[in-house]
mmCIF file of C-alpha atoms in Angstrom:
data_model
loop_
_atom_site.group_PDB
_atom_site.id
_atom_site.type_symbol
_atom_site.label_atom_id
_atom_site.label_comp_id
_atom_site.label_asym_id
_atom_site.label_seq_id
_atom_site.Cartn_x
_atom_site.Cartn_y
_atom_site.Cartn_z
ATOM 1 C CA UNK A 250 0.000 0.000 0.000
ATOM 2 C CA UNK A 251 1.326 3.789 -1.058
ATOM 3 C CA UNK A 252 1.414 6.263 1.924
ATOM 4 C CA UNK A 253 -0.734 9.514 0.727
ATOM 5 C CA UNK A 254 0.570 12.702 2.729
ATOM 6 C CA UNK A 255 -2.206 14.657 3.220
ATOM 7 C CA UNK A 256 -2.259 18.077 4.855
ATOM 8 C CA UNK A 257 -4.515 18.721 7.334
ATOM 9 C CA UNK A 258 -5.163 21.712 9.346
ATOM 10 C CA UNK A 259 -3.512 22.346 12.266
ATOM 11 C CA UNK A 260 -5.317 21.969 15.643
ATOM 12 C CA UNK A 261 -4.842 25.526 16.825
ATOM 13 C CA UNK A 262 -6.446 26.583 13.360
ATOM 14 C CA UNK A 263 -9.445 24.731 13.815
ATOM 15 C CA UNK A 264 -10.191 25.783 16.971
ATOM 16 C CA UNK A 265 -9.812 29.282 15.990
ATOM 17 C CA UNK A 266 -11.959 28.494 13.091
ATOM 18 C CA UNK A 267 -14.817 26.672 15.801
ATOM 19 C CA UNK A 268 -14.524 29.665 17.991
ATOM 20 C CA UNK A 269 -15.465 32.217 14.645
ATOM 21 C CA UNK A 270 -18.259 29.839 13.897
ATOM 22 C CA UNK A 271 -19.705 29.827 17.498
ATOM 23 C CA UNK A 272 -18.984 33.757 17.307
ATOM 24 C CA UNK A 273 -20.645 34.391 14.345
ATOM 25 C CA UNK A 274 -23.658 32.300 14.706
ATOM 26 C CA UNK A 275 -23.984 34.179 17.827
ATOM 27 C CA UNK A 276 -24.232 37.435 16.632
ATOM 28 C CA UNK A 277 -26.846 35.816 14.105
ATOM 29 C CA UNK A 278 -28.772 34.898 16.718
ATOM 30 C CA UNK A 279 -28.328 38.021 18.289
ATOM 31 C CA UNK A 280 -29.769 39.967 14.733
ATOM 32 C CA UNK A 281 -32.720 37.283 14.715
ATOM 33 C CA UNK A 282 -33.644 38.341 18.495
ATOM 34 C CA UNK A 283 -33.217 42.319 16.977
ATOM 35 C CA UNK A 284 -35.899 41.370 14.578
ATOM 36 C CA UNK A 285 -38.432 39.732 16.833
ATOM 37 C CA UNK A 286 -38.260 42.857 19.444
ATOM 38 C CA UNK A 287 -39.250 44.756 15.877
ATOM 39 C CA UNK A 288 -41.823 42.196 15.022
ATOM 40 C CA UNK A 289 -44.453 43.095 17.587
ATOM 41 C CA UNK A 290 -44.539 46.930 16.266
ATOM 42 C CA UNK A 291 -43.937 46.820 12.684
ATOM 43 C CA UNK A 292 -44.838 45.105 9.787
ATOM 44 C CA UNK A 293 -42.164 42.624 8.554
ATOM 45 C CA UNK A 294 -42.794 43.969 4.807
ATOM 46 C CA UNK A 295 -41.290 47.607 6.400
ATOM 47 C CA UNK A 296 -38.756 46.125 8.439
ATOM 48 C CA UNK A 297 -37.514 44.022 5.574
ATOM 49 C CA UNK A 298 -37.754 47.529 3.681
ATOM 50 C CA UNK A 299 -35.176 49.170 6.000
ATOM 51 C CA UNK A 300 -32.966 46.374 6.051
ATOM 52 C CA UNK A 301 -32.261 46.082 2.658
ATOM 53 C CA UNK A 302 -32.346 49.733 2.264
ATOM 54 C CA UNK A 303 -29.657 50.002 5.201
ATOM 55 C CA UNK A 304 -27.486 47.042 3.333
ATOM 56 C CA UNK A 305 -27.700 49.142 0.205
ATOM 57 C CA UNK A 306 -24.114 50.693 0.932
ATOM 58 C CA UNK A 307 -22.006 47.181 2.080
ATOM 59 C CA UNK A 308 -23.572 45.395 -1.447
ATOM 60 C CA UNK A 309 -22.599 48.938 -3.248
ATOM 61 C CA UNK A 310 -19.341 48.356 -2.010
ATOM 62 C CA UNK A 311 -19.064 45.010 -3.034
ATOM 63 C CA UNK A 312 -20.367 45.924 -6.658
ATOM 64 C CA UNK A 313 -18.207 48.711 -7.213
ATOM 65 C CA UNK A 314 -15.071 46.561 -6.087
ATOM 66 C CA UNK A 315 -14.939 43.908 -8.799
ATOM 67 C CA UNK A 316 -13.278 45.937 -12.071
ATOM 68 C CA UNK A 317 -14.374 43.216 -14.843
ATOM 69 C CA UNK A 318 -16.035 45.106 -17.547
ATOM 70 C CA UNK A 319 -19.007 43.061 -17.805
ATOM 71 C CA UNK A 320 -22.385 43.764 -17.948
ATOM 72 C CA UNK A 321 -25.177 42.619 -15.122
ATOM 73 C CA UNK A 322 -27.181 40.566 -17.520
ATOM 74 C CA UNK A 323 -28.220 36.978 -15.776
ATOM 75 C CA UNK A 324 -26.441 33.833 -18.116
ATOM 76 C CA UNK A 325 -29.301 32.221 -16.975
ATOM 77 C CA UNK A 326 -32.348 33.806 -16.730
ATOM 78 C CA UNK A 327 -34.743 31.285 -15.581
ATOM 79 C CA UNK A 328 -32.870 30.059 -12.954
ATOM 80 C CA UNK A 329 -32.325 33.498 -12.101
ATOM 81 C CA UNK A 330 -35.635 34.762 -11.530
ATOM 82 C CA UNK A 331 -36.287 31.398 -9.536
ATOM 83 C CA UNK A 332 -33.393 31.987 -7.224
ATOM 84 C CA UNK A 333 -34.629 35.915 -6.884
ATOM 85 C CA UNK A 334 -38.374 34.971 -6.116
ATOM 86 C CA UNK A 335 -37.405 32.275 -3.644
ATOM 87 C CA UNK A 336 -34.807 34.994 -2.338
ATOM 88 C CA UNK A 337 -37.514 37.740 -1.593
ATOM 89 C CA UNK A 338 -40.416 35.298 -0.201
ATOM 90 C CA UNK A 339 -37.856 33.235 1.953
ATOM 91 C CA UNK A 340 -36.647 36.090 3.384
ATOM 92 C CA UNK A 341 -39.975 37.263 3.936
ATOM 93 C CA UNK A 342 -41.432 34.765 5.835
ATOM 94 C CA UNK A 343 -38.159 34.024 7.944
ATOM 95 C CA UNK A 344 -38.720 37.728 9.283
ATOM 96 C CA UNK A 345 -42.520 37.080 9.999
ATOM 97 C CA UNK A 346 -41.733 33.540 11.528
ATOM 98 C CA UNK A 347 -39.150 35.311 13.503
ATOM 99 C CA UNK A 348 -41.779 38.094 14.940
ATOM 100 C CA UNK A 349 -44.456 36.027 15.150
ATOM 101 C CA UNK A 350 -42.873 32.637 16.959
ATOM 102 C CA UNK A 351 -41.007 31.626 19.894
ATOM 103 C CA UNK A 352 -37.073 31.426 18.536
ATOM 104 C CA UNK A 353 -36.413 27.898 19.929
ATOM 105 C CA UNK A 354 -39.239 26.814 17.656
ATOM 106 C CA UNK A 355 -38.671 28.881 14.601
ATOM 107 C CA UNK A 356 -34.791 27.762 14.762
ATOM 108 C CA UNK A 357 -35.758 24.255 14.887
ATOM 109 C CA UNK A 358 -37.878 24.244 11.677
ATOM 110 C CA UNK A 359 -35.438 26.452 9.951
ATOM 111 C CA UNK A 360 -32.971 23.554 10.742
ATOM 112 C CA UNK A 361 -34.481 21.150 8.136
ATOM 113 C CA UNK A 362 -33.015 23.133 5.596
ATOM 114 C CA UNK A 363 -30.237 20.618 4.875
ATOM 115 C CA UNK A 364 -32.790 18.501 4.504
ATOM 116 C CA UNK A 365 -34.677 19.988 1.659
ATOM 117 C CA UNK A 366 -31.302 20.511 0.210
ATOM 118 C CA UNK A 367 -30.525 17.142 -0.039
ATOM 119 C CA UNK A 368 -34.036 15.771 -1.511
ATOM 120 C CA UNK A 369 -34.255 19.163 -4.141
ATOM 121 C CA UNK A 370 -30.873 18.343 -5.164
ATOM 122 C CA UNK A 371 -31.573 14.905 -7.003
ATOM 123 C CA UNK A 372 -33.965 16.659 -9.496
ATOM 124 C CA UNK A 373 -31.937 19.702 -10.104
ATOM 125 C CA UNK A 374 -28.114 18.910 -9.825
ATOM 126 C CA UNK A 375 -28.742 14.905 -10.547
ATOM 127 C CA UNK A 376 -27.369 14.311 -7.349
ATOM 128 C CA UNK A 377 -27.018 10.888 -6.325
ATOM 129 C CA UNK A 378 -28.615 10.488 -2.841
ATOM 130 C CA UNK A 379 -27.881 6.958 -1.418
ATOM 131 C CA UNK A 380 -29.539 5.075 1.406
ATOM 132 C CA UNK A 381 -27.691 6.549 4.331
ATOM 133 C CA UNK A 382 -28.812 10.220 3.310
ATOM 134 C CA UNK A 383 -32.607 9.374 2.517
ATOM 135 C CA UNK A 384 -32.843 7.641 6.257
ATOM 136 C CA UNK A 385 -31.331 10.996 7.515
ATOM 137 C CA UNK A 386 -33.456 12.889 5.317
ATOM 138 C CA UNK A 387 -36.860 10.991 7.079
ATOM 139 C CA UNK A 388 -35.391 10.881 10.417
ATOM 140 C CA UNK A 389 -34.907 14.517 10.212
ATOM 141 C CA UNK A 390 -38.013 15.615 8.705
ATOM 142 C CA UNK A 391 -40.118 13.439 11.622
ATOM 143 C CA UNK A 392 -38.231 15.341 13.866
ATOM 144 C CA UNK A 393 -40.117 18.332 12.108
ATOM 145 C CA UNK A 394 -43.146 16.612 13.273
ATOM 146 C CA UNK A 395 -42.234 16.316 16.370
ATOM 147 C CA UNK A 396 -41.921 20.315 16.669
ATOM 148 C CA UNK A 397 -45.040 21.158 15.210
ATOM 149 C CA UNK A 398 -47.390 18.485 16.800
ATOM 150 C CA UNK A 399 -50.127 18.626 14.052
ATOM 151 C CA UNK A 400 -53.195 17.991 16.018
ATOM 152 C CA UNK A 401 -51.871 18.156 19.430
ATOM 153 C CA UNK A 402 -50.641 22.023 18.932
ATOM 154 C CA UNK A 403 -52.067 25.225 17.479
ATOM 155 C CA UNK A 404 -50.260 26.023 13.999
ATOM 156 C CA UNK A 405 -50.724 29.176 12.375
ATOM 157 C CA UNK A 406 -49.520 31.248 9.657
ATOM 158 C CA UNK A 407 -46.165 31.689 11.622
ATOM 159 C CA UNK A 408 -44.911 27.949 11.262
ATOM 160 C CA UNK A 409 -46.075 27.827 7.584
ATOM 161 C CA UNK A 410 -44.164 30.999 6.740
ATOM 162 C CA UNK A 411 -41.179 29.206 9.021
ATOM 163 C CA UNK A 412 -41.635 26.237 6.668
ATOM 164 C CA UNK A 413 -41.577 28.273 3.519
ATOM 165 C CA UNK A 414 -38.570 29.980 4.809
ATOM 166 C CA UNK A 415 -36.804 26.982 5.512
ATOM 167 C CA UNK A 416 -37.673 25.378 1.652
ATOM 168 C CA UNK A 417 -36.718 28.954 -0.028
ATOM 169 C CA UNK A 418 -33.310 28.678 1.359
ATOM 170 C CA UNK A 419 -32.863 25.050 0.402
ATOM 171 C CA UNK A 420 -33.683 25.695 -3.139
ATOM 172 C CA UNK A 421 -31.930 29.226 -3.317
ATOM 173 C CA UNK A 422 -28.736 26.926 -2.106
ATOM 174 C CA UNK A 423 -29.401 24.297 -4.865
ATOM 175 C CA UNK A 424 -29.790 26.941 -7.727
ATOM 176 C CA UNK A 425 -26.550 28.654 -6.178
ATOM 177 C CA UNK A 426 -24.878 25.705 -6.366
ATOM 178 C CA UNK A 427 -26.450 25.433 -10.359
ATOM 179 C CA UNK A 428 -25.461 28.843 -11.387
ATOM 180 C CA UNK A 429 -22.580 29.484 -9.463
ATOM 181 C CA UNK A 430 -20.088 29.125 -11.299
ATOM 182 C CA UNK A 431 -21.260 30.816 -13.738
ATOM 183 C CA UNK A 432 -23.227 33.802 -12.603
ATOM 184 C CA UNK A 433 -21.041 36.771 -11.787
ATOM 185 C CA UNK A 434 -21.293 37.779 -8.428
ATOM 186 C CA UNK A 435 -23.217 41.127 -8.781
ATOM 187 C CA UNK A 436 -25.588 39.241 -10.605
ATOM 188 C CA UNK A 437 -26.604 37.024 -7.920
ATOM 189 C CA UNK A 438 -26.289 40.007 -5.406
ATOM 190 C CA UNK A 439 -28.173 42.943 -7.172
ATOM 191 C CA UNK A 440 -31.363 41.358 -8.548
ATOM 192 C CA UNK A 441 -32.925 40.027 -4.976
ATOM 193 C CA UNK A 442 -31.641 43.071 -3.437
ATOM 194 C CA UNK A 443 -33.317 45.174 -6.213
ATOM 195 C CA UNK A 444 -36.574 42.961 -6.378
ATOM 196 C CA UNK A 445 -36.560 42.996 -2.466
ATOM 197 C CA UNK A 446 -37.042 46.812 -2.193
ATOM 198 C CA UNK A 447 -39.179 47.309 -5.020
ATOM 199 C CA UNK A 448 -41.742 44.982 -4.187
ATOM 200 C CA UNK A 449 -41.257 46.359 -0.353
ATOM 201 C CA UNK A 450 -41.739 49.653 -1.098
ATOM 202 C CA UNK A 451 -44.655 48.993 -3.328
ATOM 203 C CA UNK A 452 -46.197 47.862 -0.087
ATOM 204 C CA UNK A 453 -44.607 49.609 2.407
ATOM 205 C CA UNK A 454 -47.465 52.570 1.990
ATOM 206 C CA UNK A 455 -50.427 50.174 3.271
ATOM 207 C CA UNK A 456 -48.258 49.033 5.942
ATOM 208 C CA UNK A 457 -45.811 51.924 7.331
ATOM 209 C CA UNK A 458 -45.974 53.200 11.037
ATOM 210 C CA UNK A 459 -43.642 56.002 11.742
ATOM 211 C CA UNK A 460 -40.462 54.812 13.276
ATOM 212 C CA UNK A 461 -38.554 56.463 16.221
ATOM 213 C CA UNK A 462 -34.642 56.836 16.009
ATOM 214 C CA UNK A 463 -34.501 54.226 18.686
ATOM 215 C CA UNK A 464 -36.340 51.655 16.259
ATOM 216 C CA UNK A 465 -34.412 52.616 12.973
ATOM 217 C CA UNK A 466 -31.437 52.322 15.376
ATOM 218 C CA UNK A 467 -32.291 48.728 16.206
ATOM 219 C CA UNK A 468 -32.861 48.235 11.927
ATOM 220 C CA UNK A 469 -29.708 49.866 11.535
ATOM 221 C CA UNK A 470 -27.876 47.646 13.750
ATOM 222 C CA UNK A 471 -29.681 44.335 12.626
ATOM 223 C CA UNK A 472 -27.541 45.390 9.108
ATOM 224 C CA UNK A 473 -24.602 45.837 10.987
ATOM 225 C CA UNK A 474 -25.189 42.006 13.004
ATOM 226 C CA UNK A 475 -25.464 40.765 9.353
ATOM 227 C CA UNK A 476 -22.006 41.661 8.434
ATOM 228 C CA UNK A 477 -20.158 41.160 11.536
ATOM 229 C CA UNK A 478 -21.218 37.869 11.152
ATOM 230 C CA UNK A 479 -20.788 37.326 7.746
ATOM 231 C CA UNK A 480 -17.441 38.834 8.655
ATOM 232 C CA UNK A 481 -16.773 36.304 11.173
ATOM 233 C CA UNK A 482 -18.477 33.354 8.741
ATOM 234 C CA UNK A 483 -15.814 33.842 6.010
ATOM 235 C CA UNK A 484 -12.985 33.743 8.420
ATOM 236 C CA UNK A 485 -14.188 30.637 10.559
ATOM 237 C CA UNK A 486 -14.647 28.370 6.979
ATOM 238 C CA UNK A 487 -10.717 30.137 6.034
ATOM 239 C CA UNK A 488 -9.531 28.644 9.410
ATOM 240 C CA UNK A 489 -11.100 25.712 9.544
ATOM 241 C CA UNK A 490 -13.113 22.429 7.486
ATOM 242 C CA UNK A 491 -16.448 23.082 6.110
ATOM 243 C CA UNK A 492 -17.686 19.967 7.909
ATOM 244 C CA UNK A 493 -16.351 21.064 11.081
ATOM 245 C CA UNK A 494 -17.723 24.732 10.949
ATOM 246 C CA UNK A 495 -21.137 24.398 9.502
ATOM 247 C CA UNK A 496 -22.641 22.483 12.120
ATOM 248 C CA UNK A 497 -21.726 25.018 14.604
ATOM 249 C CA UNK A 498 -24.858 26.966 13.137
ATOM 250 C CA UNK A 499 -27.317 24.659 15.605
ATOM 251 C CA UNK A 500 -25.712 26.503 18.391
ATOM 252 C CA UNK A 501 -28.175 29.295 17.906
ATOM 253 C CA UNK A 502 -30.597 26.875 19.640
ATOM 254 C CA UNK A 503 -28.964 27.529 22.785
ATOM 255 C CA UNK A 504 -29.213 31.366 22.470
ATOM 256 C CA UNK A 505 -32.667 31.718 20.859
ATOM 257 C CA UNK A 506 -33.646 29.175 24.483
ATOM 258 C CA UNK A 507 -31.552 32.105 26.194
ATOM 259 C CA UNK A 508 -32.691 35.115 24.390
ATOM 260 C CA UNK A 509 -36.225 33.739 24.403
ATOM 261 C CA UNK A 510 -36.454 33.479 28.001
ATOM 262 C CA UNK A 511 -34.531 37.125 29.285
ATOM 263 C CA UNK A 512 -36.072 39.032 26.576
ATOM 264 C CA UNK A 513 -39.313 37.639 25.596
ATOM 265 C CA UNK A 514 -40.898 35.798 28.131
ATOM 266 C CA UNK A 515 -40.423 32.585 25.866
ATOM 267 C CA UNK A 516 -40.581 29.310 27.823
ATOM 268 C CA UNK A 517 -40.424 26.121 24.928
ATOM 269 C CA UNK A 518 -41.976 22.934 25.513
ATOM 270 C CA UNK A 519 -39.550 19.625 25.801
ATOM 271 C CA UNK A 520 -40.999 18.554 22.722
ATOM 272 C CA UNK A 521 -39.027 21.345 20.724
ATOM 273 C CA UNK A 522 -36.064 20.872 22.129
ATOM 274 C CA UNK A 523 -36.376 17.008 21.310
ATOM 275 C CA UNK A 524 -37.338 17.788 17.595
ATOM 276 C CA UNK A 525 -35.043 19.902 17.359
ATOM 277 C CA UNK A 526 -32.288 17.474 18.451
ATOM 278 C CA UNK A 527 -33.337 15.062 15.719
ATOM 279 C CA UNK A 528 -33.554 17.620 13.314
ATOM 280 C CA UNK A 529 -30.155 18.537 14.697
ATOM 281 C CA UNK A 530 -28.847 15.004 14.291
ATOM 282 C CA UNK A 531 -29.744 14.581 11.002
ATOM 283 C CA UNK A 532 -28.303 17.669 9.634
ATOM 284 C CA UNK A 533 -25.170 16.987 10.825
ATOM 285 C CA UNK A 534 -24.849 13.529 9.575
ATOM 286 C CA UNK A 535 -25.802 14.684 6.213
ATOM 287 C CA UNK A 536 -22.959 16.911 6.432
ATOM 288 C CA UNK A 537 -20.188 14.781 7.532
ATOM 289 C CA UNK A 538 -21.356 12.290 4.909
ATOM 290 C CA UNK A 539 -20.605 14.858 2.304
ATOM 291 C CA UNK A 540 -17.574 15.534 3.979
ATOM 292 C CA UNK A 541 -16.162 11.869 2.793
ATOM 293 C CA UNK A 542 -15.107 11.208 -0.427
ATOM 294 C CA UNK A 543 -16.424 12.292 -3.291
ATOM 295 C CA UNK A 544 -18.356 9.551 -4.410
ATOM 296 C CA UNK A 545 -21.031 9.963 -1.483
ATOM 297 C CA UNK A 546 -21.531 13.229 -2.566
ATOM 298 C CA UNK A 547 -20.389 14.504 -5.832
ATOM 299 C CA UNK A 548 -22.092 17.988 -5.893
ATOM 300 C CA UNK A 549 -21.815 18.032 -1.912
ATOM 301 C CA UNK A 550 -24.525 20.603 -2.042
ATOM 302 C CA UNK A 551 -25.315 21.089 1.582
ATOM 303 C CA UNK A 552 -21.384 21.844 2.529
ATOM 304 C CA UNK A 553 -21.645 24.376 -0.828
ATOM 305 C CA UNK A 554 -23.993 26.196 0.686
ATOM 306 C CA UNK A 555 -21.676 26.487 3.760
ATOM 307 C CA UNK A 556 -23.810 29.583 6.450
ATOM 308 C CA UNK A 557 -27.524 28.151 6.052
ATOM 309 C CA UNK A 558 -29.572 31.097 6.829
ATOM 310 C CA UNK A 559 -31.979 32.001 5.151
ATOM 311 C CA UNK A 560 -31.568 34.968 2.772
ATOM 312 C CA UNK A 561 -33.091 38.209 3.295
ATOM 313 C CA UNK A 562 -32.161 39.976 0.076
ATOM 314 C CA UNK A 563 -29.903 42.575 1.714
ATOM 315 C CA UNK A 564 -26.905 40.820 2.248
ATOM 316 C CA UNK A 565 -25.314 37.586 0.271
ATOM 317 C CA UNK A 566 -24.927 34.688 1.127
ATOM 318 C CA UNK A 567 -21.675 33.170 1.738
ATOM 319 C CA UNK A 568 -21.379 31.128 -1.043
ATOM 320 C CA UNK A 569 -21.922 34.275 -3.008
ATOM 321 C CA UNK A 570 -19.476 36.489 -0.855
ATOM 322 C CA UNK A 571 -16.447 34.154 -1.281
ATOM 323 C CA UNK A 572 -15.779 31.935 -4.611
ATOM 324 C CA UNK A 573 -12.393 30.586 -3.025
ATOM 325 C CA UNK A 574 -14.937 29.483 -0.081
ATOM 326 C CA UNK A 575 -17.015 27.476 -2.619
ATOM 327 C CA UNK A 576 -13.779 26.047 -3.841
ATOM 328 C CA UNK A 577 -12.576 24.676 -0.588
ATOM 329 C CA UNK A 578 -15.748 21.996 -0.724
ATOM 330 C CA UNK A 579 -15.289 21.050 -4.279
ATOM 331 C CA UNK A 580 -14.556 17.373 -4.522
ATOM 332 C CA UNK A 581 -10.897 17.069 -4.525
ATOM 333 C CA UNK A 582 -9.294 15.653 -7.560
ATOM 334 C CA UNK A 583 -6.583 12.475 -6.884
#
């Protein structure tokens, strides 16, 4: 048998990049409670509004950096408008589910987005999903069950719009993970931010209530959350595997169960907590399965989409932010 050296990352690196991750998904938790102390007052159509319109000047920044002379026309216009419709209602609804639900509970449905990942990427990348992933796949999605309780608890709009949230972000992964390579950059970046506001401030009349500083304050700083932990995001994946950092997102469980409690009187049941622990469970085995060699996963597109949350229109997604990110989970070559 040949010896392969391999290089692996050092330990110190990793935790360094484990800390970031923890850090960052902190802070996101941290903009998510920001939103749901909005919620109450404010329509999520104008909140939404003022986000994007507050994220105008980091994606301007971003635009105006890249010096290719190329125009902003999509390659692939279908796909396109798909990803930019599934951008503004996902993001949508993840800002209602957030005002409207406990954060334990709208964390824990949010979870299953690996989930829908995995099952929408068989008809749109041909992935190959063997047996191991499909049992994951069920196992997680009863866990869903478990957290909503159909028949034993109320549902309302807020869970639907949670679940909506949680399958707009799946597929906007799975197109990214189509188009990516492909799309420039400010493509992907301008048209949900640009569809976002529009269709915002076409509504925004019908819905606006006149905000005090303090409130556009706590907008302004949900923008700011957003890039400090993109910020951190980026540098945790640099530091450290894919495999290892993405499942540090689930520790926002933890805080929304802390946040929940100090700041809005939020006590969730057992049965949450045990949902979202399967939920939890399957996620990460899905990911660590993509994490082996590349002929369990060959588009590996849950570790592609790398930060999981669910995309407001304002600010990009990490996969977007970063191409030598997306490179770092491409099956490696022998």
């Amino acid at each position: 048998m040949t010896n392969t050296t391999q290089t692996s990352t050092p330990r110190s690196s990793t935790l360094q990049g484990i800390l970031l991750g923890l850090g960052a998904f902190a802070v996101y938790a941290t903009h998510d409670a920001a939103i749901k102390s909005l919620g109450s007052t404010y329509s999520p159509f104008q909140i939404v509004f003022f986000v994007v319109l507050f994220s105008f000047p980091v994606v301007t920044l971003m635009l105006v950096s890249n010096s290719a002379a190329e125009n902003l026309r999509p390659h692939s216009l279908m796909w396109t408008a798909i990803r930019t419709a599934t951008v503004v209602i996902g993001g949508f609804c993840a800002f209602y589910a957030f005002s409207v639900l406990p954060l334990a509970e709208t964390y824990a449905i949010l979870f299953a987005s690996p989930l829908l990942i995995t099952v929408l990427s068989v008809p749109i990348l041909g992935e190959v999903v063997r047996l191991h992933r499909w049992v994951a796949v069920v196992i997680g999605l009863l866990g869903v069950i478990v957290v909503l309780r159909p028949g034993s608890a109320e549902l309302g709009l807020g869970h639907l719009a949670a679940l909506v949230a949680a399958f707009g972000s799946a597929l906007s992964g799975v197109i990214m993970r189509k188009i990516g390579s492909t799309e420039r950059r400010e493509v992907l970046i301008l048209y949900p931010l640009l569809a976002n506001f529009g269709i915002m401030l076409c509504i925004l009349p019908f819905v606006y209530q006149p905000m005090p500083l303090a409130d556009l304050g706590t907008v302004l700083l949900i923008a700011v959350l957003a890039v400090i932990a993109m910020s951190l995001i980026i540098r945790a994946y640099t530091l450290a595997d894919a495999a290892i950092v993405a499942p540090m997102q689930y520790s926002q469980i933890i805080w929304a169960a802390v946040f929940g409690y100090l700041f809005f009187n939020e006590t969730s049941d057992l049965m949450t907590f045990v949902g979202a622990g399967i939920i939890i469970a399957s996620g990460a085995y899905i990911v660590l399965r993509e994490a082996g060699s590349g002929t369990r996963s060959a588009n590996k597109p849950v570790l592609s989409t790398l930060n999981r949350r669910p995309e407001m229109g304002g600010l990009p997604r990490i996969s977007i932010a970063s191409r030598r990110l997306r490179r770092s989970v491409e099956p490696r070559r022998k």
